[in-house]
Amino acid sequence: MKVLAITRAERYSPHSVDKDRAILEAVTHRLLDKGCEVSIIGEDVVGGLAPDLILTMGRRPETLAWLKTVDAEVINSPEGVENCTRSRLQTIMERIGTPMPPKEGAEGYWLKRGDAVAQERGDVVFAPDNEELEAAVRRMQQRGITDYQVSAHVVGDLVKFYGVGQGRFFRYFYPTDDGETKFGDESKNGTAHHYPFQKEHLRQEVERLAEAVGVSIYGGDAIIRADGSFCLIDFNDWPSFSRCREEAAEAIAALVIN
């Protein structure tokens, strides 16, 4: 089987360029061991190739448009990647009843750009009150971003989850346990208390969302409240799996082969 692996453009990997490439390379090494013919290219040079299957971390609009034209299976699908943009994701989550943060609250707000995934710190902003929220909205509008989402801050343990397929692979971690962070926003929830919760319920909600979005390799964030209830606050296509890279690479390679 001929497999084309497409790396992610640096602008879509803030503080994660090496980690993102590492998971893709870990998968391709396993595919080579299984007898696949594998090529790796950057998403700025796609086109003119005819593989049997494409593994892509690409997010450029040009990349996604090209992937829609190829006669090959694509993981993750370009439509699924597009569905991970905040506005589309919000609509899907509301439609299927995914546990989400409320719109209003007394602990502050999160403002997130809705037309694309976060590419820089200003794309995701915490505002402690309505006045700061209005100021943050104005700054985002001044950058030319008019599509954005607002949700209330939820107090509880922040967990990061990673998944592959349906029932194949699912892991979650508390980022304050190891201090690994992208923009430092995890500190807003403080050190994790490790509140007990129904782990299988979280997995089911995440996998249900992944299926509705249309991606097979995914990750995101959830907040676990003190009473064990939870809500999903972020979901994205193909994270770096940096906390469980080797396990995830095995699961992704198995997904491709099967």
PDB file of C-alpha atoms in Angstrom:
ATOM      1  CA  MET A   1       0.000   0.000   0.000  1.00  0.00           C
ATOM      2  CA  LYS A   2       1.282   3.454  -0.928  1.00  0.00           C
ATOM      3  CA  VAL A   3       0.801   5.950   1.882  1.00  0.00           C
ATOM      4  CA  LEU A   4       1.341   9.699   1.645  1.00  0.00           C
ATOM      5  CA  ALA A   5       1.904  11.462   4.969  1.00  0.00           C
ATOM      6  CA  ILE A   6       1.430  15.235   5.039  1.00  0.00           C
ATOM      7  CA  THR A   7       2.998  17.321   7.803  1.00  0.00           C
ATOM      8  CA  ARG A   8       1.289  20.372   9.279  1.00  0.00           C
ATOM      9  CA  ALA A   9       2.308  23.913   8.342  1.00  0.00           C
ATOM     10  CA  GLU A  10       4.135  25.652  11.185  1.00  0.00           C
ATOM     11  CA  ARG A  11       1.518  28.393  11.552  1.00  0.00           C
ATOM     12  CA  TYR A  12      -0.976  25.718  12.614  1.00  0.00           C
ATOM     13  CA  SER A  13       1.449  24.186  15.164  1.00  0.00           C
ATOM     14  CA  PRO A  14       2.110  26.996  17.664  1.00  0.00           C
ATOM     15  CA  HIS A  15       4.822  25.780  20.064  1.00  0.00           C
ATOM     16  CA  SER A  16       4.237  22.227  18.793  1.00  0.00           C
ATOM     17  CA  VAL A  17       6.093  21.897  15.473  1.00  0.00           C
ATOM     18  CA  ASP A  18       8.492  19.199  16.665  1.00  0.00           C
ATOM     19  CA  LYS A  19       5.808  17.342  18.633  1.00  0.00           C
ATOM     20  CA  ASP A  20       3.412  17.281  15.687  1.00  0.00           C
ATOM     21  CA  ARG A  21       6.070  15.980  13.333  1.00  0.00           C
ATOM     22  CA  ALA A  22       7.166  13.387  15.894  1.00  0.00           C
ATOM     23  CA  ILE A  23       3.792  11.654  16.037  1.00  0.00           C
ATOM     24  CA  LEU A  24       3.489  11.551  12.244  1.00  0.00           C
ATOM     25  CA  GLU A  25       6.986  10.101  11.913  1.00  0.00           C
ATOM     26  CA  ALA A  26       6.261   7.546  14.646  1.00  0.00           C
ATOM     27  CA  VAL A  27       3.253   6.358  12.650  1.00  0.00           C
ATOM     28  CA  THR A  28       5.126   6.212   9.342  1.00  0.00           C
ATOM     29  CA  HIS A  29       7.940   4.164  10.899  1.00  0.00           C
ATOM     30  CA  ARG A  30       5.394   1.568  11.963  1.00  0.00           C
ATOM     31  CA  LEU A  31       3.780   1.551   8.534  1.00  0.00           C
ATOM     32  CA  LEU A  32       7.174   0.985   6.924  1.00  0.00           C
ATOM     33  CA  ASP A  33       7.727  -1.955   9.263  1.00  0.00           C
ATOM     34  CA  LYS A  34       4.395  -3.373   8.096  1.00  0.00           C
ATOM     35  CA  GLY A  35       5.481  -3.241   4.443  1.00  0.00           C
ATOM     36  CA  CYS A  36       3.829  -0.002   3.344  1.00  0.00           C
ATOM     37  CA  GLU A  37       5.501   2.371   0.903  1.00  0.00           C
ATOM     38  CA  VAL A  38       5.486   5.749   2.677  1.00  0.00           C
ATOM     39  CA  SER A  39       6.315   9.280   1.504  1.00  0.00           C
ATOM     40  CA  ILE A  40       6.310  12.373   3.746  1.00  0.00           C
ATOM     41  CA  ILE A  41       5.763  15.878   2.370  1.00  0.00           C
ATOM     42  CA  GLY A  42       4.878  19.292   3.742  1.00  0.00           C
ATOM     43  CA  GLU A  43       1.394  20.599   3.113  1.00  0.00           C
ATOM     44  CA  ASP A  44       2.779  23.470   1.053  1.00  0.00           C
ATOM     45  CA  VAL A  45       3.791  21.070  -1.752  1.00  0.00           C
ATOM     46  CA  VAL A  46       0.725  18.838  -2.099  1.00  0.00           C
ATOM     47  CA  GLY A  47      -0.638  17.898  -5.504  1.00  0.00           C
ATOM     48  CA  GLY A  48       0.160  15.598  -8.391  1.00  0.00           C
ATOM     49  CA  LEU A  49       0.466  12.448  -6.291  1.00  0.00           C
ATOM     50  CA  ALA A  50      -1.606   9.255  -6.425  1.00  0.00           C
ATOM     51  CA  PRO A  51      -1.247   7.224  -3.211  1.00  0.00           C
ATOM     52  CA  ASP A  52      -3.655   4.567  -1.964  1.00  0.00           C
ATOM     53  CA  LEU A  53      -4.138   6.366   1.341  1.00  0.00           C
ATOM     54  CA  ILE A  54      -3.278   9.796   2.713  1.00  0.00           C
ATOM     55  CA  LEU A  55      -2.472  10.511   6.355  1.00  0.00           C
ATOM     56  CA  THR A  56      -2.719  14.253   6.791  1.00  0.00           C
ATOM     57  CA  MET A  57      -2.166  16.740   9.560  1.00  0.00           C
ATOM     58  CA  GLY A  58      -2.738  19.575   7.071  1.00  0.00           C
ATOM     59  CA  ARG A  59      -4.998  22.515   7.861  1.00  0.00           C
ATOM     60  CA  ARG A  60      -4.283  25.012   5.074  1.00  0.00           C
ATOM     61  CA  PRO A  61      -7.429  25.799   3.043  1.00  0.00           C
ATOM     62  CA  GLU A  62      -5.475  24.958  -0.110  1.00  0.00           C
ATOM     63  CA  THR A  63      -4.506  21.582   1.328  1.00  0.00           C
ATOM     64  CA  LEU A  64      -8.067  20.740   2.321  1.00  0.00           C
ATOM     65  CA  ALA A  65      -9.390  21.788  -1.099  1.00  0.00           C
ATOM     66  CA  TRP A  66      -6.866  19.501  -2.847  1.00  0.00           C
ATOM     67  CA  LEU A  67      -7.653  16.573  -0.534  1.00  0.00           C
ATOM     68  CA  LYS A  68     -11.304  16.780  -1.579  1.00  0.00           C
ATOM     69  CA  THR A  69     -10.280  16.043  -5.160  1.00  0.00           C
ATOM     70  CA  VAL A  70      -8.001  13.021  -4.671  1.00  0.00           C
ATOM     71  CA  ASP A  71      -9.018   9.447  -5.451  1.00  0.00           C
ATOM     72  CA  ALA A  72      -7.717   7.977  -2.194  1.00  0.00           C
ATOM     73  CA  GLU A  73      -8.858   7.421   1.357  1.00  0.00           C
ATOM     74  CA  VAL A  74      -7.909  10.398   3.535  1.00  0.00           C
ATOM     75  CA  ILE A  75      -7.350  10.337   7.313  1.00  0.00           C
ATOM     76  CA  ASN A  76      -8.433  12.774   8.711  1.00  0.00           C
ATOM     77  CA  SER A  77     -10.967  13.747   6.071  1.00  0.00           C
ATOM     78  CA  PRO A  78     -10.772  17.383   4.911  1.00  0.00           C
ATOM     79  CA  GLU A  79     -14.437  17.844   5.805  1.00  0.00           C
ATOM     80  CA  GLY A  80     -13.730  16.602   9.325  1.00  0.00           C
ATOM     81  CA  VAL A  81     -10.793  18.984   9.706  1.00  0.00           C
ATOM     82  CA  GLU A  82     -12.992  21.882   8.602  1.00  0.00           C
ATOM     83  CA  ASN A  83     -15.605  20.829  11.155  1.00  0.00           C
ATOM     84  CA  CYS A  84     -13.029  21.337  13.916  1.00  0.00           C
ATOM     85  CA  THR A  85     -13.084  25.094  13.433  1.00  0.00           C
ATOM     86  CA  ARG A  86     -14.780  26.611  16.467  1.00  0.00           C
ATOM     87  CA  SER A  87     -18.029  27.846  14.889  1.00  0.00           C
ATOM     88  CA  ARG A  88     -18.730  24.605  13.031  1.00  0.00           C
ATOM     89  CA  LEU A  89     -17.737  22.589  16.076  1.00  0.00           C
ATOM     90  CA  GLN A  90     -20.071  24.590  18.305  1.00  0.00           C
ATOM     91  CA  THR A  91     -22.989  23.880  15.982  1.00  0.00           C
ATOM     92  CA  ILE A  92     -22.258  20.154  15.914  1.00  0.00           C
ATOM     93  CA  MET A  93     -21.863  19.954  19.688  1.00  0.00           C
ATOM     94  CA  GLU A  94     -25.173  21.725  20.211  1.00  0.00           C
ATOM     95  CA  ARG A  95     -26.903  19.466  17.688  1.00  0.00           C
ATOM     96  CA  ILE A  96     -25.813  16.183  19.281  1.00  0.00           C
ATOM     97  CA  GLY A  97     -26.075  17.379  22.876  1.00  0.00           C
ATOM     98  CA  THR A  98     -22.407  17.304  23.878  1.00  0.00           C
ATOM     99  CA  PRO A  99     -21.877  18.601  27.452  1.00  0.00           C
ATOM    100  CA  MET A 100     -20.668  22.182  26.957  1.00  0.00           C
ATOM    101  CA  PRO A 101     -19.832  25.221  29.115  1.00  0.00           C
ATOM    102  CA  PRO A 102     -22.724  27.621  29.758  1.00  0.00           C
ATOM    103  CA  LYS A 103     -22.880  30.976  27.988  1.00  0.00           C
ATOM    104  CA  GLU A 104     -23.047  32.961  31.235  1.00  0.00           C
ATOM    105  CA  GLY A 105     -21.187  32.587  34.535  1.00  0.00           C
ATOM    106  CA  ALA A 106     -19.619  34.354  37.484  1.00  0.00           C
ATOM    107  CA  GLU A 107     -16.038  33.108  37.011  1.00  0.00           C
ATOM    108  CA  GLY A 108     -15.102  34.926  33.819  1.00  0.00           C
ATOM    109  CA  TYR A 109     -15.303  34.127  30.112  1.00  0.00           C
ATOM    110  CA  TRP A 110     -13.340  32.545  27.284  1.00  0.00           C
ATOM    111  CA  LEU A 111     -13.267  34.224  23.890  1.00  0.00           C
ATOM    112  CA  LYS A 112     -12.151  32.002  20.986  1.00  0.00           C
ATOM    113  CA  ARG A 113     -11.874  32.764  17.291  1.00  0.00           C
ATOM    114  CA  GLY A 114     -14.498  30.837  15.382  1.00  0.00           C
ATOM    115  CA  ASP A 115     -13.232  30.842  11.798  1.00  0.00           C
ATOM    116  CA  ALA A 116     -10.117  28.732  12.391  1.00  0.00           C
ATOM    117  CA  VAL A 117      -8.200  26.738  14.969  1.00  0.00           C
ATOM    118  CA  ALA A 118      -6.005  28.707  17.383  1.00  0.00           C
ATOM    119  CA  GLN A 119      -2.764  29.815  15.773  1.00  0.00           C
ATOM    120  CA  GLU A 120      -1.498  32.333  18.336  1.00  0.00           C
ATOM    121  CA  ARG A 121      -2.153  33.416  21.906  1.00  0.00           C
ATOM    122  CA  GLY A 122      -4.652  36.106  20.877  1.00  0.00           C
ATOM    123  CA  ASP A 123      -6.945  33.492  19.318  1.00  0.00           C
ATOM    124  CA  VAL A 124      -7.972  32.220  22.768  1.00  0.00           C
ATOM    125  CA  VAL A 125      -8.433  34.849  25.478  1.00  0.00           C
ATOM    126  CA  PHE A 126      -9.599  34.680  29.097  1.00  0.00           C
ATOM    127  CA  ALA A 127     -11.606  37.672  30.338  1.00  0.00           C
ATOM    128  CA  PRO A 128     -12.344  37.894  34.091  1.00  0.00           C
ATOM    129  CA  ASP A 129     -15.439  40.068  33.621  1.00  0.00           C
ATOM    130  CA  ASN A 130     -17.778  41.611  31.037  1.00  0.00           C
ATOM    131  CA  GLU A 131     -15.684  44.753  30.669  1.00  0.00           C
ATOM    132  CA  GLU A 132     -12.551  42.774  29.839  1.00  0.00           C
ATOM    133  CA  LEU A 133     -14.574  40.556  27.522  1.00  0.00           C
ATOM    134  CA  GLU A 134     -15.817  43.550  25.539  1.00  0.00           C
ATOM    135  CA  ALA A 135     -12.241  44.844  25.259  1.00  0.00           C
ATOM    136  CA  ALA A 136     -11.013  41.427  24.089  1.00  0.00           C
ATOM    137  CA  VAL A 137     -13.770  41.271  21.468  1.00  0.00           C
ATOM    138  CA  ARG A 138     -12.744  44.694  20.151  1.00  0.00           C
ATOM    139  CA  ARG A 139      -9.108  43.584  19.871  1.00  0.00           C
ATOM    140  CA  MET A 140     -10.140  40.488  17.960  1.00  0.00           C
ATOM    141  CA  GLN A 141     -12.307  42.539  15.617  1.00  0.00           C
ATOM    142  CA  GLN A 142      -9.398  44.911  15.024  1.00  0.00           C
ATOM    143  CA  ARG A 143      -7.437  41.890  13.789  1.00  0.00           C
ATOM    144  CA  GLY A 144     -10.189  41.311  11.230  1.00  0.00           C
ATOM    145  CA  ILE A 145     -11.747  38.368  13.089  1.00  0.00           C
ATOM    146  CA  THR A 146     -15.526  38.762  13.251  1.00  0.00           C
ATOM    147  CA  ASP A 147     -16.388  35.093  13.773  1.00  0.00           C
ATOM    148  CA  TYR A 148     -15.835  34.172  17.434  1.00  0.00           C
ATOM    149  CA  GLN A 149     -17.400  32.229  20.291  1.00  0.00           C
ATOM    150  CA  VAL A 150     -17.870  33.135  23.954  1.00  0.00           C
ATOM    151  CA  SER A 151     -18.377  30.693  26.816  1.00  0.00           C
ATOM    152  CA  ALA A 152     -18.301  30.977  30.591  1.00  0.00           C
ATOM    153  CA  HIS A 153     -15.268  29.772  32.516  1.00  0.00           C
ATOM    154  CA  VAL A 154     -15.969  26.474  34.294  1.00  0.00           C
ATOM    155  CA  VAL A 155     -14.269  25.745  37.614  1.00  0.00           C
ATOM    156  CA  GLY A 156     -12.815  22.249  37.934  1.00  0.00           C
ATOM    157  CA  ASP A 157     -10.018  19.956  36.819  1.00  0.00           C
ATOM    158  CA  LEU A 158      -8.741  20.473  33.294  1.00  0.00           C
ATOM    159  CA  VAL A 159      -8.015  17.209  31.474  1.00  0.00           C
ATOM    160  CA  LYS A 160      -6.581  16.706  28.004  1.00  0.00           C
ATOM    161  CA  PHE A 161      -7.841  13.702  26.078  1.00  0.00           C
ATOM    162  CA  TYR A 162      -6.541  11.871  23.013  1.00  0.00           C
ATOM    163  CA  GLY A 163      -8.352   9.347  20.833  1.00  0.00           C
ATOM    164  CA  VAL A 164      -8.095   7.174  17.725  1.00  0.00           C
ATOM    165  CA  GLY A 165     -11.154   5.750  16.009  1.00  0.00           C
ATOM    166  CA  GLN A 166     -14.155   4.323  17.818  1.00  0.00           C
ATOM    167  CA  GLY A 167     -13.199   2.086  20.732  1.00  0.00           C
ATOM    168  CA  ARG A 168      -9.582   1.752  19.581  1.00  0.00           C
ATOM    169  CA  PHE A 169      -7.623   4.140  21.764  1.00  0.00           C
ATOM    170  CA  PHE A 170      -8.480   6.730  24.411  1.00  0.00           C
ATOM    171  CA  ARG A 171      -6.257   8.373  27.025  1.00  0.00           C
ATOM    172  CA  TYR A 172      -6.572  11.434  29.228  1.00  0.00           C
ATOM    173  CA  PHE A 173      -4.087  13.404  31.334  1.00  0.00           C
ATOM    174  CA  TYR A 174      -4.009  16.308  33.785  1.00  0.00           C
ATOM    175  CA  PRO A 175      -1.663  18.931  32.281  1.00  0.00           C
ATOM    176  CA  THR A 176      -0.902  20.516  35.664  1.00  0.00           C
ATOM    177  CA  ASP A 177       0.578  17.168  36.748  1.00  0.00           C
ATOM    178  CA  ASP A 178       3.442  17.427  34.256  1.00  0.00           C
ATOM    179  CA  GLY A 179       3.477  21.172  33.525  1.00  0.00           C
ATOM    180  CA  GLU A 180       3.331  20.686  29.737  1.00  0.00           C
ATOM    181  CA  THR A 181       1.511  23.631  28.177  1.00  0.00           C
ATOM    182  CA  LYS A 182       1.087  25.507  24.893  1.00  0.00           C
ATOM    183  CA  PHE A 183      -0.070  28.989  25.896  1.00  0.00           C
ATOM    184  CA  GLY A 184      -0.243  28.654  29.695  1.00  0.00           C
ATOM    185  CA  ASP A 185      -4.057  28.855  29.804  1.00  0.00           C
ATOM    186  CA  GLU A 186      -4.219  25.672  31.886  1.00  0.00           C
ATOM    187  CA  SER A 187      -3.209  27.710  34.943  1.00  0.00           C
ATOM    188  CA  LYS A 188      -6.639  29.377  35.019  1.00  0.00           C
ATOM    189  CA  ASN A 189      -8.073  26.179  36.524  1.00  0.00           C
ATOM    190  CA  GLY A 190      -5.261  25.720  39.015  1.00  0.00           C
ATOM    191  CA  THR A 191      -3.655  22.483  40.144  1.00  0.00           C
ATOM    192  CA  ALA A 192      -5.839  19.460  39.490  1.00  0.00           C
ATOM    193  CA  HIS A 193      -7.767  17.975  42.415  1.00  0.00           C
ATOM    194  CA  HIS A 194      -8.385  14.729  40.496  1.00  0.00           C
ATOM    195  CA  TYR A 195     -12.092  14.785  41.166  1.00  0.00           C
ATOM    196  CA  PRO A 196     -13.653  11.349  40.597  1.00  0.00           C
ATOM    197  CA  PHE A 197     -15.807  11.042  37.471  1.00  0.00           C
ATOM    198  CA  GLN A 198     -17.189   8.442  35.075  1.00  0.00           C
ATOM    199  CA  LYS A 199     -14.267   7.925  32.711  1.00  0.00           C
ATOM    200  CA  GLU A 200     -16.232   5.700  30.345  1.00  0.00           C
ATOM    201  CA  HIS A 201     -18.897   8.413  30.022  1.00  0.00           C
ATOM    202  CA  LEU A 202     -16.218  10.917  28.973  1.00  0.00           C
ATOM    203  CA  ARG A 203     -14.883   8.470  26.411  1.00  0.00           C
ATOM    204  CA  GLN A 204     -18.355   7.857  25.005  1.00  0.00           C
ATOM    205  CA  GLU A 205     -19.089  11.579  24.650  1.00  0.00           C
ATOM    206  CA  VAL A 206     -15.728  12.236  22.986  1.00  0.00           C
ATOM    207  CA  GLU A 207     -16.094   9.352  20.524  1.00  0.00           C
ATOM    208  CA  ARG A 208     -19.657  10.398  19.717  1.00  0.00           C
ATOM    209  CA  LEU A 209     -18.417  13.894  18.932  1.00  0.00           C
ATOM    210  CA  ALA A 210     -15.521  12.568  16.825  1.00  0.00           C
ATOM    211  CA  GLU A 211     -17.948  10.530  14.747  1.00  0.00           C
ATOM    212  CA  ALA A 212     -20.272  13.515  14.256  1.00  0.00           C
ATOM    213  CA  VAL A 213     -17.349  15.770  13.308  1.00  0.00           C
ATOM    214  CA  GLY A 214     -15.918  13.176  10.941  1.00  0.00           C
ATOM    215  CA  VAL A 215     -12.372  12.620  12.251  1.00  0.00           C
ATOM    216  CA  SER A 216     -10.613   9.410  13.275  1.00  0.00           C
ATOM    217  CA  ILE A 217      -7.583  10.954  15.010  1.00  0.00           C
ATOM    218  CA  TYR A 218      -8.474  13.608  17.564  1.00  0.00           C
ATOM    219  CA  GLY A 219      -7.916  15.261  20.930  1.00  0.00           C
ATOM    220  CA  GLY A 220      -9.198  18.060  23.090  1.00  0.00           C
ATOM    221  CA  ASP A 221      -9.919  19.385  26.560  1.00  0.00           C
ATOM    222  CA  ALA A 222     -12.594  18.828  29.171  1.00  0.00           C
ATOM    223  CA  ILE A 223     -13.356  20.253  32.608  1.00  0.00           C
ATOM    224  CA  ILE A 224     -14.266  17.867  35.422  1.00  0.00           C
ATOM    225  CA  ARG A 225     -16.336  19.622  38.089  1.00  0.00           C
ATOM    226  CA  ALA A 226     -16.134  18.783  41.789  1.00  0.00           C
ATOM    227  CA  ASP A 227     -19.412  16.835  41.562  1.00  0.00           C
ATOM    228  CA  GLY A 228     -18.033  14.588  38.797  1.00  0.00           C
ATOM    229  CA  SER A 229     -19.963  16.196  35.935  1.00  0.00           C
ATOM    230  CA  PHE A 230     -17.950  17.424  32.979  1.00  0.00           C
ATOM    231  CA  CYS A 231     -18.067  19.524  29.839  1.00  0.00           C
ATOM    232  CA  LEU A 232     -15.949  19.556  26.693  1.00  0.00           C
ATOM    233  CA  ILE A 233     -14.278  22.900  26.055  1.00  0.00           C
ATOM    234  CA  ASP A 234     -12.128  22.076  23.031  1.00  0.00           C
ATOM    235  CA  PHE A 235     -11.822  19.451  20.306  1.00  0.00           C
ATOM    236  CA  ASN A 236      -9.353  19.280  17.435  1.00  0.00           C
ATOM    237  CA  ASP A 237      -8.044  17.115  14.636  1.00  0.00           C
ATOM    238  CA  TRP A 238      -4.833  15.148  15.113  1.00  0.00           C
ATOM    239  CA  PRO A 239      -3.067  16.506  18.226  1.00  0.00           C
ATOM    240  CA  SER A 240       0.592  15.778  18.996  1.00  0.00           C
ATOM    241  CA  PHE A 241      -0.174  12.914  21.431  1.00  0.00           C
ATOM    242  CA  SER A 242       3.011  14.000  23.204  1.00  0.00           C
ATOM    243  CA  ARG A 243       1.980  12.361  26.483  1.00  0.00           C
ATOM    244  CA  CYS A 244       1.231   8.994  24.859  1.00  0.00           C
ATOM    245  CA  ARG A 245       2.987   9.144  21.470  1.00  0.00           C
ATOM    246  CA  GLU A 246       4.168   5.553  21.139  1.00  0.00           C
ATOM    247  CA  GLU A 247       0.823   4.052  22.142  1.00  0.00           C
ATOM    248  CA  ALA A 248      -1.048   6.412  19.846  1.00  0.00           C
ATOM    249  CA  ALA A 249       1.294   5.686  16.929  1.00  0.00           C
ATOM    250  CA  GLU A 250       0.527   1.978  17.287  1.00  0.00           C
ATOM    251  CA  ALA A 251      -3.203   2.675  17.297  1.00  0.00           C
ATOM    252  CA  ILE A 252      -3.039   4.980  14.263  1.00  0.00           C
ATOM    253  CA  ALA A 253      -0.919   2.508  12.280  1.00  0.00           C
ATOM    254  CA  ALA A 254      -3.392  -0.254  13.118  1.00  0.00           C
ATOM    255  CA  LEU A 255      -6.250   1.986  11.979  1.00  0.00           C
ATOM    256  CA  VAL A 256      -4.515   2.491   8.624  1.00  0.00           C
ATOM    257  CA  ILE A 257      -3.750  -1.202   8.101  1.00  0.00           C
ATOM    258  CA  ASN A 258      -7.240  -2.310   9.052  1.00  0.00           C
TER     259      ASN A 258
END
